Amino acid sequence: MSENPPVKPTIQSVERTEDRILTSDLFEARERTFAPRNGTGTYREPARDLPIYHSCDVLVVGGGPSGTAAAWAAARAGADVMLLERYNHLGGLSTGGLVIWIDRMTDWAGEPVIRGFAEAVLARLPAEGIAGPPPEQWGSRDPQHAAYWMPRTAAFHGIVAWSPTIDPERLKLVSQEMLIEAGVRLAFHGWAAVPIVEDGCVRGALFESKMGRQAIRAKVVIDATGDGDMFARAGADFDNDIEPADTHHAMNTAFMLGGVDMQRWLDFRTGDPAAYQALLAKGRAELGFFQWPYVSWRNDIALFLGPRQTGMSALDVDEQTEIEVRSHRFMASHCAFFREHAPGFEDAFMLQSAPQLGVRHTRRLAGVGRVERRQWSEGQVLPDEIGVSPSVSPKFPVISVPYGALVPRRLDGLLACGRHVSCDANSHGFLREIPQCWLTGHAAGAAAALAVRDGVQPRDVDVAALQALLREQGAYVREPAPAAVARAANE
């Protein structure tokens, strides 16, 4: 918008490598809309007794992909479960964040490896609420199939993958109903503030809502905040280093434009590559911050998962605000630009900006185990495997995700799941994705239920029993080699 021109950024283009599956632009600008905050000194909050809102076996803090999966799995395993969510819906970034492009859930041969809750929730979406390649094409290397699905975000390295786009409102409803059916107690519009820690063990959380400050007591707490808010405030160790040349540390508010004809846009993109590249160059030159559109679950809606902005922290409220202010301006400027220049966008209008900020990275748990870059080429089935992630390239086998990645090194009473599980910076690039959040959430919920049932700390859960329960609930968990089991027993 002319009255609020975007600040000119430094642009870094990230190219596809064996460690990164996508190309993208990253933008950094140091100018800020608002002056620095001027608060000084401290204020002592008076001590007071807080009412207990609820007591339960398992408290899940955060109702994003991992928290939803965790609550479902724990309740189905017989635990009394409560889920606390600060927004008015479940699904997190996959719904409120408009990250409606669900990344790959198949290996490079086309076999589904992220299953369990992931399969259950997607299977309940109506046909009009999900779009993607049919099962018979998963793993196809047919050039025609790959050429068709590549611009539709479902073919990579010339191979078709199960990587659908979904209707976020349908996913909100389906997720909600699945948890209610499982017996989960939901509390929306509640923001967990501080974990309750007693003798080095997390025993619940304090939260704020329109009812004031209250407490929830729990035998096990699952931190599904995405940012490690609970385990960090409880004193657990964490990592926050990033891979600078990747998108997983960038932020943005996603948005959708309606009234488009994405088929016309795709015909233009694939039919005239030179003109397409010229349009992208024009957009970067005119707008500064720029993002090209992605398909959605409907032909008349375009999805924009950017511009991706770096150099700011999702743990700083001023920088979060800066991203939101910029992103709402970007939505208007992109709508005007594409309406004027892009085939299929002549009648485009601003449909929706995401109510949730698109955060990719803040903290990562320092767990008793973790996923590391060196593991990618090994193809090893870890003894405590709780799920399998697709790899980023056909060069690598699928990647075993260990239970230890969910367990803090020293803190008891808590498990972590979602984008803040224990891993190195490279591996975080894919472990933060929606399917992997479903995977680790499912495992955390099942483990929490077993910890309650057996009266043990989460770190002491019987791994074989956990793996059996996950398989019973439909997850894909492999059997480790006997030598690996013996080696783990001796460590």
Tab-separated table of C-alpha atoms in Angstrom:
chain	number	residue	atom	x	y	z
A	1	MET	CA	0.000	0.000	0.000
A	2	SER	CA	1.419	3.367	-1.001
A	3	GLU	CA	0.821	4.991	2.378
A	4	ASN	CA	2.744	2.222	4.149
A	5	PRO	CA	5.465	1.057	1.754
A	6	PRO	CA	7.320	-2.048	2.937
A	7	VAL	CA	10.855	-1.544	4.144
A	8	LYS	CA	13.428	-2.730	1.628
A	9	PRO	CA	14.861	-6.045	2.748
A	10	THR	CA	17.991	-8.031	2.212
A	11	ILE	CA	16.958	-11.019	0.100
A	12	GLN	CA	18.565	-14.450	0.306
A	13	SER	CA	17.417	-17.141	-2.122
A	14	VAL	CA	17.650	-20.659	-0.734
A	15	GLU	CA	18.209	-23.324	-3.359
A	16	ARG	CA	17.284	-26.992	-3.152
A	17	THR	CA	20.063	-29.257	-1.880
A	18	GLU	CA	20.205	-32.781	-0.512
A	19	ASP	CA	19.460	-31.260	2.918
A	20	ARG	CA	16.561	-29.055	1.751
A	21	ILE	CA	13.616	-30.088	-0.341
A	22	LEU	CA	12.274	-26.637	-1.228
A	23	THR	CA	13.506	-23.438	-2.792
A	24	SER	CA	12.481	-20.217	-1.090
A	25	ASP	CA	13.290	-16.559	-0.586
A	26	LEU	CA	14.242	-15.236	2.849
A	27	PHE	CA	13.895	-11.553	3.677
A	28	GLU	CA	15.556	-9.552	6.417
A	29	ALA	CA	14.957	-5.878	7.220
A	30	ARG	CA	16.215	-4.178	10.356
A	31	GLU	CA	13.824	-1.237	10.254
A	32	ARG	CA	10.932	-1.484	12.716
A	33	THR	CA	7.463	0.045	12.723
A	34	PHE	CA	7.469	0.953	16.408
A	35	ALA	CA	10.022	2.543	18.704
A	36	PRO	CA	11.658	0.283	21.323
A	37	ARG	CA	9.625	-0.357	24.468
A	38	ASN	CA	10.345	1.974	27.386
A	39	GLY	CA	9.515	-0.150	30.417
A	40	THR	CA	11.929	0.036	33.355
A	41	GLY	CA	12.156	-1.373	36.843
A	42	THR	CA	10.152	-4.263	38.282
A	43	TYR	CA	6.775	-4.886	39.879
A	44	ARG	CA	6.301	-7.465	42.646
A	45	GLU	CA	3.165	-9.525	42.153
A	46	PRO	CA	1.420	-10.267	45.451
A	47	ALA	CA	1.291	-13.895	46.563
A	48	ARG	CA	-2.163	-15.465	46.500
A	49	ASP	CA	-3.970	-18.803	46.560
A	50	LEU	CA	-5.258	-19.958	43.172
A	51	PRO	CA	-8.320	-22.112	42.557
A	52	ILE	CA	-7.805	-25.544	41.019
A	53	TYR	CA	-9.648	-25.545	37.719
A	54	HIS	CA	-9.242	-29.271	37.027
A	55	SER	CA	-7.246	-32.349	37.985
A	56	CYS	CA	-6.407	-35.047	35.439
A	57	ASP	CA	-4.001	-37.793	34.494
A	58	VAL	CA	-2.526	-36.041	31.460
A	59	LEU	CA	-2.519	-32.328	30.715
A	60	VAL	CA	-1.710	-31.425	27.110
A	61	VAL	CA	-0.634	-27.791	26.783
A	62	GLY	CA	-1.285	-26.669	23.219
A	63	GLY	CA	-3.812	-27.931	20.699
A	64	GLY	CA	-1.726	-27.790	17.538
A	65	PRO	CA	-1.023	-30.889	15.423
A	66	SER	CA	1.136	-32.562	18.053
A	67	GLY	CA	-1.096	-31.640	20.994
A	68	THR	CA	-4.217	-32.854	19.229
A	69	ALA	CA	-2.545	-36.169	18.408
A	70	ALA	CA	-1.214	-36.489	21.956
A	71	ALA	CA	-4.587	-35.921	23.592
A	72	TRP	CA	-6.270	-38.401	21.225
A	73	ALA	CA	-3.669	-41.110	21.826
A	74	ALA	CA	-3.604	-40.697	25.607
A	75	ALA	CA	-7.388	-40.742	25.914
A	76	ARG	CA	-7.712	-43.790	23.660
A	77	ALA	CA	-5.205	-45.537	25.922
A	78	GLY	CA	-7.474	-44.959	28.916
A	79	ALA	CA	-6.053	-41.794	30.481
A	80	ASP	CA	-8.140	-38.926	31.837
A	81	VAL	CA	-6.965	-36.128	29.537
A	82	MET	CA	-7.373	-32.369	29.435
A	83	LEU	CA	-6.159	-30.184	26.563
A	84	LEU	CA	-5.566	-26.455	27.089
A	85	GLU	CA	-5.487	-24.261	23.961
A	86	ARG	CA	-5.073	-20.492	23.759
A	87	TYR	CA	-7.023	-20.074	20.509
A	88	ASN	CA	-10.610	-21.088	19.692
A	89	HIS	CA	-9.759	-24.182	17.672
A	90	LEU	CA	-7.508	-27.211	17.337
A	91	GLY	CA	-4.936	-27.835	14.638
A	92	GLY	CA	-2.515	-24.996	15.320
A	93	LEU	CA	-0.520	-24.009	12.275
A	94	SER	CA	-2.286	-26.628	10.125
A	95	THR	CA	-5.559	-24.735	10.650
A	96	GLY	CA	-5.159	-21.335	12.299
A	97	GLY	CA	-1.764	-20.859	10.695
A	98	LEU	CA	-3.105	-21.764	7.224
A	99	VAL	CA	-0.272	-24.252	6.699
A	100	ILE	CA	-2.802	-26.283	4.751
A	101	TRP	CA	-0.175	-27.909	2.571
A	102	ILE	CA	0.581	-31.077	4.547
A	103	ASP	CA	4.106	-32.241	3.824
A	104	ARG	CA	5.062	-35.733	2.693
A	105	MET	CA	3.782	-38.760	4.592
A	106	THR	CA	5.150	-41.413	2.229
A	107	ASP	CA	8.672	-42.681	1.672
A	108	TRP	CA	10.300	-42.443	-1.745
A	109	ALA	CA	8.749	-45.772	-2.758
A	110	GLY	CA	5.284	-44.395	-2.019
A	111	GLU	CA	4.666	-46.338	1.192
A	112	PRO	CA	2.897	-44.400	3.979
A	113	VAL	CA	5.208	-44.117	6.987
A	114	ILE	CA	3.510	-41.379	9.013
A	115	ARG	CA	0.332	-43.097	10.071
A	116	GLY	CA	-1.689	-43.517	13.270
A	117	PHE	CA	-3.392	-40.249	14.163
A	118	ALA	CA	-2.275	-38.719	10.856
A	119	GLU	CA	-4.181	-41.300	8.836
A	120	ALA	CA	-7.151	-41.230	11.186
A	121	VAL	CA	-7.678	-37.481	11.000
A	122	LEU	CA	-7.185	-37.172	7.241
A	123	ALA	CA	-9.500	-40.128	6.584
A	124	ARG	CA	-12.338	-38.221	8.238
A	125	LEU	CA	-12.070	-35.209	5.949
A	126	PRO	CA	-14.805	-35.151	3.289
A	127	ALA	CA	-13.756	-35.432	-0.347
A	128	GLU	CA	-14.322	-31.727	-0.887
A	129	GLY	CA	-11.997	-30.911	2.010
A	130	ILE	CA	-8.784	-32.542	0.787
A	131	ALA	CA	-6.869	-32.629	-2.487
A	132	GLY	CA	-3.834	-34.641	-3.542
A	133	PRO	CA	-2.608	-37.549	-5.656
A	134	PRO	CA	-4.477	-40.870	-5.508
A	135	PRO	CA	-2.780	-43.762	-3.685
A	136	GLU	CA	-1.962	-45.571	-6.919
A	137	GLN	CA	0.340	-42.683	-7.867
A	138	TRP	CA	2.229	-42.430	-4.562
A	139	GLY	CA	5.880	-43.149	-5.330
A	140	SER	CA	5.361	-42.834	-9.078
A	141	ARG	CA	8.389	-41.694	-11.082
A	142	ASP	CA	6.357	-41.326	-14.231
A	143	PRO	CA	7.452	-37.963	-15.710
A	144	GLN	CA	3.881	-36.990	-16.563
A	145	HIS	CA	2.604	-37.717	-13.070
A	146	ALA	CA	5.546	-35.878	-11.479
A	147	ALA	CA	5.147	-32.891	-13.824
A	148	TYR	CA	1.454	-32.637	-12.941
A	149	TRP	CA	1.895	-32.872	-9.147
A	150	MET	CA	5.116	-30.865	-8.732
A	151	PRO	CA	3.441	-27.421	-8.956
A	152	ARG	CA	0.630	-28.836	-6.817
A	153	THR	CA	3.126	-29.434	-3.957
A	154	ALA	CA	2.965	-33.221	-4.179
A	155	ALA	CA	6.015	-34.284	-6.227
A	156	PHE	CA	9.644	-33.837	-5.242
A	157	HIS	CA	12.827	-35.016	-6.950
A	158	GLY	CA	10.603	-36.334	-9.741
A	159	ILE	CA	8.641	-38.602	-7.378
A	160	VAL	CA	4.962	-38.262	-6.446
A	161	ALA	CA	4.270	-38.186	-2.697
A	162	TRP	CA	1.197	-38.234	-0.492
A	163	SER	CA	1.321	-34.547	0.400
A	164	PRO	CA	-2.250	-33.216	0.346
A	165	THR	CA	-3.746	-29.774	0.813
A	166	ILE	CA	-6.704	-29.498	3.165
A	167	ASP	CA	-9.614	-27.283	4.127
A	168	PRO	CA	-8.565	-25.755	7.474
A	169	GLU	CA	-12.129	-25.344	8.728
A	170	ARG	CA	-12.890	-28.997	8.075
A	171	LEU	CA	-9.708	-29.998	9.896
A	172	LYS	CA	-10.681	-27.861	12.896
A	173	LEU	CA	-14.054	-29.595	13.118
A	174	VAL	CA	-12.739	-33.120	12.572
A	175	SER	CA	-9.965	-32.653	15.151
A	176	GLN	CA	-12.418	-31.310	17.707
A	177	GLU	CA	-14.878	-34.155	17.231
A	178	MET	CA	-12.173	-36.838	17.383
A	179	LEU	CA	-11.009	-35.568	20.769
A	180	ILE	CA	-14.500	-35.196	22.174
A	181	GLU	CA	-15.341	-38.732	21.043
A	182	ALA	CA	-12.175	-39.996	22.753
A	183	GLY	CA	-13.225	-38.359	26.017
A	184	VAL	CA	-10.774	-35.454	26.100
A	185	ARG	CA	-11.771	-32.389	28.110
A	186	LEU	CA	-11.142	-29.291	25.968
A	187	ALA	CA	-10.515	-25.782	27.281
A	188	PHE	CA	-10.127	-23.092	24.627
A	189	HIS	CA	-9.141	-19.472	25.273
A	190	GLY	CA	-6.752	-20.454	28.053
A	191	TRP	CA	-3.062	-19.502	28.012
A	192	ALA	CA	-0.694	-21.653	30.077
A	193	ALA	CA	1.624	-19.298	31.927
A	194	VAL	CA	3.814	-21.249	34.351
A	195	PRO	CA	4.360	-24.971	34.969
A	196	ILE	CA	3.786	-26.306	38.469
A	197	VAL	CA	7.109	-27.881	39.493
A	198	GLU	CA	7.522	-29.817	42.729
A	199	ASP	CA	10.817	-31.523	43.633
A	200	GLY	CA	12.044	-31.465	40.037
A	201	CYS	CA	8.809	-32.898	38.649
A	202	VAL	CA	6.157	-31.085	36.624
A	203	ARG	CA	2.739	-31.538	38.231
A	204	GLY	CA	0.501	-29.269	36.191
A	205	ALA	CA	0.332	-25.673	35.049
A	206	LEU	CA	-1.051	-22.275	35.928
A	207	PHE	CA	-3.103	-20.654	33.194
A	208	GLU	CA	-4.856	-17.378	32.453
A	209	SER	CA	-8.295	-16.932	30.957
A	210	LYS	CA	-11.300	-14.633	31.294
A	211	MET	CA	-11.895	-16.465	34.584
A	212	GLY	CA	-8.565	-15.177	35.909
A	213	ARG	CA	-5.510	-17.168	36.965
A	214	GLN	CA	-6.159	-20.808	37.865
A	215	ALA	CA	-4.285	-24.083	38.265
A	216	ILE	CA	-4.532	-27.488	36.601
A	217	ARG	CA	-3.126	-30.523	38.389
A	218	ALA	CA	-1.818	-33.454	36.331
A	219	LYS	CA	0.270	-36.574	36.752
A	220	VAL	CA	2.006	-35.979	33.406
A	221	VAL	CA	2.219	-32.776	31.386
A	222	ILE	CA	2.791	-32.797	27.636
A	223	ASP	CA	4.404	-29.627	26.304
A	224	ALA	CA	2.867	-29.160	22.855
A	225	THR	CA	3.278	-25.375	22.785
A	226	GLY	CA	5.622	-25.535	19.802
A	227	ASP	CA	8.053	-23.206	21.559
A	228	GLY	CA	8.899	-25.291	24.609
A	229	ASP	CA	7.228	-22.790	26.915
A	230	MET	CA	6.519	-25.352	29.617
A	231	PHE	CA	9.811	-27.221	29.662
A	232	ALA	CA	11.862	-24.012	29.381
A	233	ARG	CA	10.031	-22.346	32.273
A	234	ALA	CA	10.371	-25.544	34.288
A	235	GLY	CA	14.152	-25.385	33.938
A	236	ALA	CA	14.805	-28.041	31.280
A	237	ASP	CA	17.790	-27.636	28.983
A	238	PHE	CA	17.154	-26.650	25.385
A	239	ASP	CA	18.921	-25.638	22.177
A	240	ASN	CA	18.129	-22.618	20.043
A	241	ASP	CA	20.803	-22.632	17.339
A	242	ILE	CA	19.563	-22.426	13.759
A	243	GLU	CA	20.664	-23.344	10.255
A	244	PRO	CA	20.962	-19.842	8.717
A	245	ALA	CA	20.452	-20.900	5.094
A	246	ASP	CA	17.162	-22.665	5.744
A	247	THR	CA	13.605	-21.412	6.047
A	248	HIS	CA	12.944	-23.125	9.357
A	249	HIS	CA	13.911	-20.084	11.425
A	250	ALA	CA	11.795	-17.605	9.412
A	251	MET	CA	8.361	-16.242	10.382
A	252	ASN	CA	5.342	-14.982	8.467
A	253	THR	CA	1.598	-14.681	8.630
A	254	ALA	CA	0.115	-16.849	5.871
A	255	PHE	CA	-2.852	-15.635	3.856
A	256	MET	CA	-5.264	-16.769	1.164
A	257	LEU	CA	-6.649	-14.944	-1.866
A	258	GLY	CA	-10.057	-15.937	-3.222
A	259	GLY	CA	-11.650	-15.500	-6.631
A	260	VAL	CA	-8.676	-16.927	-8.493
A	261	ASP	CA	-8.289	-19.563	-11.200
A	262	MET	CA	-5.313	-21.618	-10.088
A	263	GLN	CA	-5.492	-23.847	-13.151
A	264	ARG	CA	-4.836	-20.803	-15.351
A	265	TRP	CA	-1.974	-19.804	-13.073
A	266	LEU	CA	-0.453	-23.300	-13.203
A	267	ASP	CA	-0.807	-23.400	-16.993
A	268	PHE	CA	1.084	-20.107	-17.132
A	269	ARG	CA	3.734	-21.254	-14.645
A	270	THR	CA	4.471	-24.521	-16.406
A	271	GLY	CA	3.696	-23.449	-19.985
A	272	ASP	CA	5.825	-20.292	-20.109
A	273	PRO	CA	8.712	-20.647	-17.619
A	274	ALA	CA	10.500	-17.541	-18.905
A	275	ALA	CA	7.437	-15.345	-18.391
A	276	TYR	CA	6.890	-16.910	-14.981
A	277	GLN	CA	10.444	-16.111	-13.877
A	278	ALA	CA	10.049	-12.584	-15.230
A	279	LEU	CA	6.898	-12.116	-13.148
A	280	LEU	CA	8.711	-13.308	-10.022
A	281	ALA	CA	11.557	-10.872	-10.713
A	282	LYS	CA	9.051	-8.060	-11.205
A	283	GLY	CA	7.363	-8.911	-7.934
A	284	ARG	CA	10.644	-8.886	-6.008
A	285	ALA	CA	11.597	-5.550	-7.591
A	286	GLU	CA	8.257	-3.824	-7.014
A	287	LEU	CA	7.226	-5.243	-3.652
A	288	GLY	CA	10.569	-5.887	-1.979
A	289	PHE	CA	9.173	-8.677	0.149
A	290	PHE	CA	7.626	-11.187	-2.257
A	291	GLN	CA	6.043	-14.640	-2.254
A	292	TRP	CA	4.618	-16.742	-5.071
A	293	PRO	CA	1.325	-18.605	-4.550
A	294	TYR	CA	0.717	-22.256	-3.751
A	295	VAL	CA	-2.315	-24.353	-4.565
A	296	SER	CA	-4.961	-25.029	-1.945
A	297	TRP	CA	-7.695	-27.638	-1.712
A	298	ARG	CA	-9.823	-25.583	-4.143
A	299	ASN	CA	-9.092	-24.136	-7.569
A	300	ASP	CA	-10.504	-20.718	-6.599
A	301	ILE	CA	-8.274	-20.171	-3.550
A	302	ALA	CA	-4.538	-19.400	-3.616
A	303	LEU	CA	-2.286	-19.883	-0.601
A	304	PHE	CA	0.672	-17.644	0.289
A	305	LEU	CA	3.072	-19.060	2.895
A	306	GLY	CA	5.223	-15.943	3.057
A	307	PRO	CA	7.059	-13.698	2.545
A	308	ARG	CA	9.370	-15.492	4.973
A	309	GLN	CA	11.115	-13.031	7.272
A	310	THR	CA	14.303	-13.670	9.197
A	311	GLY	CA	16.241	-11.924	11.916
A	312	MET	CA	13.393	-11.789	14.459
A	313	SER	CA	12.394	-13.965	17.375
A	314	ALA	CA	9.023	-15.560	18.018
A	315	LEU	CA	9.805	-15.224	21.740
A	316	ASP	CA	9.768	-11.416	21.539
A	317	VAL	CA	6.306	-9.837	21.544
A	318	ASP	CA	7.543	-6.708	19.748
A	319	GLU	CA	9.054	-8.753	16.938
A	320	GLN	CA	5.952	-10.915	16.694
A	321	THR	CA	3.933	-7.725	16.341
A	322	GLU	CA	6.292	-6.449	13.633
A	323	ILE	CA	5.789	-9.623	11.596
A	324	GLU	CA	2.011	-9.343	11.880
A	325	VAL	CA	1.924	-5.668	10.858
A	326	ARG	CA	4.134	-6.304	7.859
A	327	SER	CA	2.300	-9.440	6.811
A	328	HIS	CA	-1.103	-7.762	6.719
A	329	ARG	CA	0.386	-5.101	4.473
A	330	PHE	CA	1.965	-7.789	2.310
A	331	MET	CA	-1.427	-9.424	1.824
A	332	ALA	CA	-2.839	-6.216	0.351
A	333	SER	CA	0.203	-5.509	-1.814
A	334	HIS	CA	0.324	-9.075	-3.148
A	335	CYS	CA	-3.385	-9.062	-3.939
A	336	ALA	CA	-3.000	-5.850	-5.954
A	337	PHE	CA	0.157	-7.046	-7.735
A	338	PHE	CA	-1.212	-10.436	-8.731
A	339	ARG	CA	-4.552	-8.977	-9.775
A	340	GLU	CA	-2.721	-6.653	-12.155
A	341	HIS	CA	-0.020	-8.969	-13.504
A	342	ALA	CA	-0.777	-12.666	-12.960
A	343	PRO	CA	-2.969	-14.883	-15.167
A	344	GLY	CA	-5.818	-16.340	-13.133
A	345	PHE	CA	-5.740	-13.546	-10.530
A	346	GLU	CA	-7.736	-10.879	-12.383
A	347	ASP	CA	-10.640	-11.104	-9.906
A	348	ALA	CA	-8.633	-11.976	-6.806
A	349	PHE	CA	-9.650	-10.627	-3.414
A	350	MET	CA	-8.265	-10.831	0.117
A	351	LEU	CA	-10.005	-13.827	1.639
A	352	GLN	CA	-8.287	-14.545	4.962
A	353	SER	CA	-5.071	-13.898	6.856
A	354	ALA	CA	-4.025	-16.504	9.367
A	355	PRO	CA	-5.064	-15.805	12.967
A	356	GLN	CA	-1.892	-17.596	14.096
A	357	LEU	CA	1.618	-16.382	13.409
A	358	GLY	CA	3.664	-18.763	11.271
A	359	VAL	CA	6.536	-19.724	13.585
A	360	ARG	CA	9.025	-22.341	12.483
A	361	HIS	CA	11.606	-22.386	15.274
A	362	THR	CA	12.300	-21.046	18.736
A	363	ARG	CA	13.554	-23.696	21.177
A	364	ARG	CA	14.359	-27.399	20.860
A	365	LEU	CA	14.356	-29.731	23.834
A	366	ALA	CA	17.690	-31.133	24.985
A	367	GLY	CA	16.467	-34.707	25.339
A	368	VAL	CA	17.949	-38.005	26.421
A	369	GLY	CA	18.063	-38.796	22.697
A	370	ARG	CA	17.723	-36.803	19.498
A	371	VAL	CA	17.617	-36.936	15.711
A	372	GLU	CA	20.879	-35.832	14.104
A	373	ARG	CA	22.118	-35.123	10.576
A	374	ARG	CA	24.651	-37.948	10.769
A	375	GLN	CA	21.779	-40.391	11.251
A	376	TRP	CA	20.173	-39.616	7.889
A	377	SER	CA	22.303	-41.959	5.797
A	378	GLU	CA	22.493	-44.786	8.338
A	379	GLY	CA	18.986	-46.198	7.925
A	380	GLN	CA	19.191	-47.604	11.454
A	381	VAL	CA	16.050	-48.665	13.318
A	382	LEU	CA	16.637	-47.203	16.754
A	383	PRO	CA	15.758	-49.416	19.734
A	384	ASP	CA	13.341	-46.808	21.089
A	385	GLU	CA	11.789	-45.904	17.729
A	386	ILE	CA	8.359	-44.327	18.096
A	387	GLY	CA	7.857	-43.399	14.454
A	388	VAL	CA	9.459	-42.958	11.066
A	389	SER	CA	9.968	-39.733	9.132
A	390	PRO	CA	10.350	-39.537	5.378
A	391	SER	CA	13.811	-38.331	4.390
A	392	VAL	CA	14.455	-35.102	2.518
A	393	SER	CA	15.997	-36.808	-0.532
A	394	PRO	CA	15.873	-40.219	-2.269
A	395	LYS	CA	19.560	-40.393	-1.397
A	396	PHE	CA	18.602	-41.114	2.216
A	397	PRO	CA	16.531	-43.898	3.777
A	398	VAL	CA	13.657	-43.107	6.112
A	399	ILE	CA	14.672	-41.728	9.486
A	400	SER	CA	13.979	-43.388	12.823
A	401	VAL	CA	12.575	-41.042	15.487
A	402	PRO	CA	13.524	-42.112	19.046
A	403	TYR	CA	11.415	-41.848	22.167
A	404	GLY	CA	14.371	-40.140	23.822
A	405	ALA	CA	13.752	-37.089	21.634
A	406	LEU	CA	10.576	-36.445	23.665
A	407	VAL	CA	12.104	-36.893	27.136
A	408	PRO	CA	14.000	-34.105	28.969
A	409	ARG	CA	17.445	-35.018	30.234
A	410	ARG	CA	16.718	-34.113	33.858
A	411	LEU	CA	13.148	-32.865	34.247
A	412	ASP	CA	10.471	-35.391	35.277
A	413	GLY	CA	6.704	-35.392	34.825
A	414	LEU	CA	6.883	-33.922	31.317
A	415	LEU	CA	7.116	-34.975	27.679
A	416	ALA	CA	7.628	-32.735	24.672
A	417	CYS	CA	6.213	-33.155	21.183
A	418	GLY	CA	5.913	-31.171	17.990
A	419	ARG	CA	8.391	-28.778	16.479
A	420	HIS	CA	10.438	-28.451	19.676
A	421	VAL	CA	11.493	-32.111	20.045
A	422	SER	CA	15.153	-32.917	20.546
A	423	CYS	CA	17.133	-32.731	17.296
A	424	ASP	CA	19.961	-30.832	15.622
A	425	ALA	CA	19.364	-27.736	13.520
A	426	ASN	CA	19.456	-29.602	10.198
A	427	SER	CA	16.978	-32.271	11.260
A	428	HIS	CA	14.624	-29.658	12.645
A	429	GLY	CA	13.968	-28.617	9.040
A	430	PHE	CA	11.685	-31.642	8.597
A	431	LEU	CA	10.800	-32.631	12.179
A	432	ARG	CA	8.887	-29.340	12.519
A	433	GLU	CA	6.484	-30.265	9.685
A	434	ILE	CA	2.811	-31.077	10.359
A	435	PRO	CA	3.036	-34.869	9.769
A	436	GLN	CA	6.076	-35.213	12.016
A	437	CYS	CA	4.234	-33.219	14.679
A	438	TRP	CA	1.355	-35.689	14.417
A	439	LEU	CA	3.922	-38.503	14.767
A	440	THR	CA	5.675	-37.199	17.883
A	441	GLY	CA	2.400	-36.047	19.434
A	442	HIS	CA	0.870	-39.494	18.996
A	443	ALA	CA	3.896	-41.047	20.690
A	444	ALA	CA	3.914	-38.539	23.564
A	445	GLY	CA	0.245	-39.144	24.297
A	446	ALA	CA	0.622	-42.911	24.298
A	447	ALA	CA	3.709	-42.696	26.533
A	448	ALA	CA	1.995	-40.363	28.997
A	449	ALA	CA	-0.929	-42.765	29.333
A	450	LEU	CA	1.443	-45.655	30.036
A	451	ALA	CA	3.363	-43.603	32.604
A	452	VAL	CA	0.127	-42.883	34.462
A	453	ARG	CA	-1.068	-46.458	34.195
A	454	ASP	CA	2.186	-47.923	35.509
A	455	GLY	CA	2.882	-45.189	38.070
A	456	VAL	CA	6.293	-44.343	36.611
A	457	GLN	CA	8.027	-41.280	35.272
A	458	PRO	CA	7.831	-40.799	31.489
A	459	ARG	CA	11.538	-41.579	31.180
A	460	ASP	CA	10.893	-44.991	32.755
A	461	VAL	CA	8.061	-46.065	30.447
A	462	ASP	CA	8.538	-49.564	29.061
A	463	VAL	CA	9.578	-48.858	25.477
A	464	ALA	CA	8.407	-52.220	24.165
A	465	ALA	CA	4.964	-51.622	25.681
A	466	LEU	CA	4.915	-48.142	24.159
A	467	GLN	CA	5.814	-49.466	20.738
A	468	ALA	CA	3.124	-52.132	21.015
A	469	LEU	CA	0.513	-49.539	21.980
A	470	LEU	CA	1.514	-47.279	19.091
A	471	ARG	CA	1.184	-50.148	16.624
A	472	GLU	CA	-2.193	-51.012	18.137
A	473	GLN	CA	-3.264	-47.405	17.488
A	474	GLY	CA	-2.164	-47.623	13.855
A	475	ALA	CA	1.250	-45.964	14.006
A	476	TYR	CA	4.148	-47.196	11.879
A	477	VAL	CA	6.855	-48.462	14.227
A	478	ARG	CA	9.427	-51.006	13.073
A	479	GLU	CA	11.172	-53.787	14.963
A	480	PRO	CA	14.833	-52.967	15.727
A	481	ALA	CA	17.553	-55.477	14.918
A	482	PRO	CA	18.406	-57.779	17.865
A	483	ALA	CA	21.971	-56.418	17.942
A	484	ALA	CA	20.676	-52.885	18.369
A	485	VAL	CA	18.424	-53.962	21.233
A	486	ALA	CA	21.310	-55.703	22.996
A	487	ARG	CA	23.576	-52.691	22.477
A	488	ALA	CA	20.961	-50.333	23.936
A	489	ALA	CA	20.465	-52.591	26.976
A	490	ASN	CA	24.179	-52.392	27.769
A	491	GLU	CA	24.385	-48.589	27.498
